Coordinates of C-alpha atoms in Angstrom, one line a residue:
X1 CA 34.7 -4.2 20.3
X2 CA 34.2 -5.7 16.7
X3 CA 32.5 -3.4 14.7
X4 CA 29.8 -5.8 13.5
X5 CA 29.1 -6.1 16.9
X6 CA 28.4 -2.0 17.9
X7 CA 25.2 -0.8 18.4
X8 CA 23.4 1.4 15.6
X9 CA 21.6 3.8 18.1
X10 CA 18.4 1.8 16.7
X11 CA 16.5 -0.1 19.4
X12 CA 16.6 -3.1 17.1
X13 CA 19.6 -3.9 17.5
X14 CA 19.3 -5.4 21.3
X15 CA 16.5 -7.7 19.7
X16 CA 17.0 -11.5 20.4
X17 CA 18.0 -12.8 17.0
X18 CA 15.8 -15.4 16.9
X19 CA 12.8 -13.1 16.7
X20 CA 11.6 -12.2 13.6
X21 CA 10.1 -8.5 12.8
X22 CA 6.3 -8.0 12.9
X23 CA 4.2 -5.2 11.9
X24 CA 1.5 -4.5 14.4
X25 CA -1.5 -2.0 14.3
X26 CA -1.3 0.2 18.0
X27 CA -4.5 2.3 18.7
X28 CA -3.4 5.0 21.4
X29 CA -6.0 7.0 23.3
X30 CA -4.6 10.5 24.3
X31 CA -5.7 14.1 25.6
X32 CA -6.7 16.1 22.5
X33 CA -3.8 19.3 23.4
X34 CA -0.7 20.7 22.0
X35 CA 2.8 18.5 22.1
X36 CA 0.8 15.3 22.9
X37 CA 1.8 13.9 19.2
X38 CA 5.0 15.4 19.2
X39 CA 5.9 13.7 22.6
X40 CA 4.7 10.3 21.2
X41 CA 6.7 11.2 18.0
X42 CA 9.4 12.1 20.2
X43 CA 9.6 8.5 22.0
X44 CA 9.5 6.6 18.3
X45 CA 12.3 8.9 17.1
X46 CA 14.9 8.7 20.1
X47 CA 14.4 5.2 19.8
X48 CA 14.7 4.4 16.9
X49 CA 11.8 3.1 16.4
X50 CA 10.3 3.4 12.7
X51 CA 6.7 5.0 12.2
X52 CA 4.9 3.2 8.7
X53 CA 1.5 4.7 9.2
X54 CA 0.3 7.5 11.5
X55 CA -3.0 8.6 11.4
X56 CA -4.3 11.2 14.6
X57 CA -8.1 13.1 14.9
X58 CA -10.3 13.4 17.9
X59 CA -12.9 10.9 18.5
X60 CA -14.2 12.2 21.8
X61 CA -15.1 15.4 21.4
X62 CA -17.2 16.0 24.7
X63 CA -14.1 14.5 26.6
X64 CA -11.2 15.9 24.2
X65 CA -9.6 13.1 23.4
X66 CA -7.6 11.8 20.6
X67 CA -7.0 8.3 18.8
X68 CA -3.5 7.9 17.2
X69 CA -3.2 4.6 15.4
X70 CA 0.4 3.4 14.4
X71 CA 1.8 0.9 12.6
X72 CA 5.3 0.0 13.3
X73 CA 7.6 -2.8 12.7
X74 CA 9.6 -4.8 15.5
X75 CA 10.2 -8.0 17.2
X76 CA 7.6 -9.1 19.6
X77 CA 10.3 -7.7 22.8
X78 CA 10.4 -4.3 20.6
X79 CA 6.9 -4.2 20.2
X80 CA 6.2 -4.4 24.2
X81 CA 8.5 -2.0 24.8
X82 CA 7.3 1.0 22.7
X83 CA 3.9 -0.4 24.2
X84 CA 5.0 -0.2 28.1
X85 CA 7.0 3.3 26.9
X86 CA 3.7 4.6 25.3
X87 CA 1.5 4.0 28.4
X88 CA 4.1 6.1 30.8
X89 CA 3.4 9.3 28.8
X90 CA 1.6 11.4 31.1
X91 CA -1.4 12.6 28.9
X92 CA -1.5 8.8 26.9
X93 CA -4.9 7.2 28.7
X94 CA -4.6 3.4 26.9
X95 CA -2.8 2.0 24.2
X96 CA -4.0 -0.9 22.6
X97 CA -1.9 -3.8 20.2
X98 CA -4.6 -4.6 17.7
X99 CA -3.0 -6.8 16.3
X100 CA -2.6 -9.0 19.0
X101 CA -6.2 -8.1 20.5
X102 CA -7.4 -8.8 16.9
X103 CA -5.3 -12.8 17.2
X104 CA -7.0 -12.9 21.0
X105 CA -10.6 -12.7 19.4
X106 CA -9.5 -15.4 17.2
X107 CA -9.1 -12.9 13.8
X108 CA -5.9 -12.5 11.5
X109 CA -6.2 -9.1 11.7
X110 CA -8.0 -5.8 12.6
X111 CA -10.2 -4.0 10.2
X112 CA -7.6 -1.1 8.5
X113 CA -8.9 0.8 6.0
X114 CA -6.9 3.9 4.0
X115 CA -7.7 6.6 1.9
X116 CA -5.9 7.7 -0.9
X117 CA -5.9 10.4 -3.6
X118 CA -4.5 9.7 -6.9
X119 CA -4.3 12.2 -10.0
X120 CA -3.5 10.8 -13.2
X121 CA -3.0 12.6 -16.3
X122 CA -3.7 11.4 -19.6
X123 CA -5.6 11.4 -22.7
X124 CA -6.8 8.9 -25.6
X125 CA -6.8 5.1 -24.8
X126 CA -4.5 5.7 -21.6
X127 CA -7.2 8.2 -20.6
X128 CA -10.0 5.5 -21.1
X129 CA -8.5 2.5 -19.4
X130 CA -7.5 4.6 -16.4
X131 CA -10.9 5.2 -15.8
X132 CA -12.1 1.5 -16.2
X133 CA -9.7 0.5 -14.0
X134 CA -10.7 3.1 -11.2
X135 CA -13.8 1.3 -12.1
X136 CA -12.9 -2.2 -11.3
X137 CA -11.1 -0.9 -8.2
X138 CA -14.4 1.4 -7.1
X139 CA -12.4 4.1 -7.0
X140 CA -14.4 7.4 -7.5
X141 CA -13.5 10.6 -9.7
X142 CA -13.6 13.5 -7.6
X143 CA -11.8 15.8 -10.3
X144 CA -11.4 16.0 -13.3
X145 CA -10.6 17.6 -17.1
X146 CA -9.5 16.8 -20.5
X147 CA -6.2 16.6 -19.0
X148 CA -6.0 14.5 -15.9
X149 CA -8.0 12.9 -13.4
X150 CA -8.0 12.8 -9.7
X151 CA -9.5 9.4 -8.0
X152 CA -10.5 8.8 -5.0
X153 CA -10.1 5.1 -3.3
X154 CA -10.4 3.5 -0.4
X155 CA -9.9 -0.1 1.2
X156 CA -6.6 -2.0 2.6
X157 CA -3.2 -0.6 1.9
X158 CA -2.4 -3.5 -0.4
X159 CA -5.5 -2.5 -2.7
X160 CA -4.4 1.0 -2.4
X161 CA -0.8 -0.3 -3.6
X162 CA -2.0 -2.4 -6.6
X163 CA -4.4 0.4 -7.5
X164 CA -1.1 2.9 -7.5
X165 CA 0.9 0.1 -9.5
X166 CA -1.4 -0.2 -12.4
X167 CA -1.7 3.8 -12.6
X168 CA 2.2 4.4 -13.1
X169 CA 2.2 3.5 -16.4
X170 CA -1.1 5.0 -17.5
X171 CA 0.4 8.8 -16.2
X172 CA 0.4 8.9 -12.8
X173 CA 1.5 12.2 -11.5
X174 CA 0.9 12.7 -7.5
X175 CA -0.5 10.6 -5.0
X176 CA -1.8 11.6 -1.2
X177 CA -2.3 8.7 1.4
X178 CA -4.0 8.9 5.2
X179 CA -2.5 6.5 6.9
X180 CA -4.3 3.6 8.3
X181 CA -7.6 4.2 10.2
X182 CA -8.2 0.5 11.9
X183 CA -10.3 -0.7 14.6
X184 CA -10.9 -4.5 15.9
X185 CA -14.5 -6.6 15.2
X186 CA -16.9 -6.6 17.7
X187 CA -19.2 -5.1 20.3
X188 CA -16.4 -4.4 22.7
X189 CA -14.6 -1.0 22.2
X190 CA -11.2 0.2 23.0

């Protein structure tokens, strides 16, 4: 077998090449109990499957359930099939493609939101146009001292991006992201 032509262990390599990679919010509903992310985990990494955002707390409380929203990357086959894989894991009640429930409803996307915590050390002018710009961004300061600041922001990765971007060169020391937290428009829930 030519060795261009061997598989890579990845489930992306059996994708039709004509398809072109998407990313694509999923919203799984699980039992809230021990191994339940591990075995979703599990299915991504024996896969091959790539996780970009994962993001897991319970929701129903009275129930004991769990969201987990993921965003992953694949073709439209590859995306079906960690979809139909998802839904035969015993303690997985629905999983939901967002994305393409969000382009059903006539929307580009779903609402995704992230949180993110960024400290930034500085002092003088560096110190001073840090905090305008966590300004301009609304981000808010939830510590600080004559040596660094710690922001808190929130909004769509890509504002969470820029907001890192323009901090780098003012000092930026450590940053700590959620994941994505996303849900569709509308009355109608999951």
């Amino acid at each position: 077998m030519n060795a261009q032509l061997q598989p890579t262990g990845s489930a992306y390599f059996i994708a039709k090449e004509t398809e072109k990679p998407e990313t694509h919010t999923l919203s799984v509903l699980v039992d809230n109990e021990p191994g339940v992310l591990a075995r979703v985990i599990g299915l991504f990494s024996g896969r091959g499957y790539n996780i970009e955002s994962l993001t897991v707390s319970e929701t129903e409380h009275e129930k004991h359930l769990s969201r987990i929203t993921i965003v992953t990357r694949g073709t439209p086959h590859v995306l079906e099939q960690i979809k139909h894989q998802l839904e035969r894991i015993v303690p997985v009640h629905r999983v939901v493609d967002l994305t393409v429930r969000s382009h059903e409803l006539g929307q580009d996307r779903p609402l995704e939101r992230e949180l993110a915590l960024v400290k930034v050390a500085g002092t003088g002018e560096g110190r001073v146009e840090a905090l305008r710009l966590a300004d301009a961004f609304r981000a808010s300061v939830i510590d600080a001292n004559t040596e660094h600041f710690i922001f808190e922001i929130t909004g769509k990765g890509s504002k969470i991006d820029q907001f890192i971007a323009i901090m780098k060169p003012l000092g930026l020391v450590e940053i700590c992201r959620t994941g994505v937290a996303a849900l569709n428009r509308g009355p109608q829930g999951m």
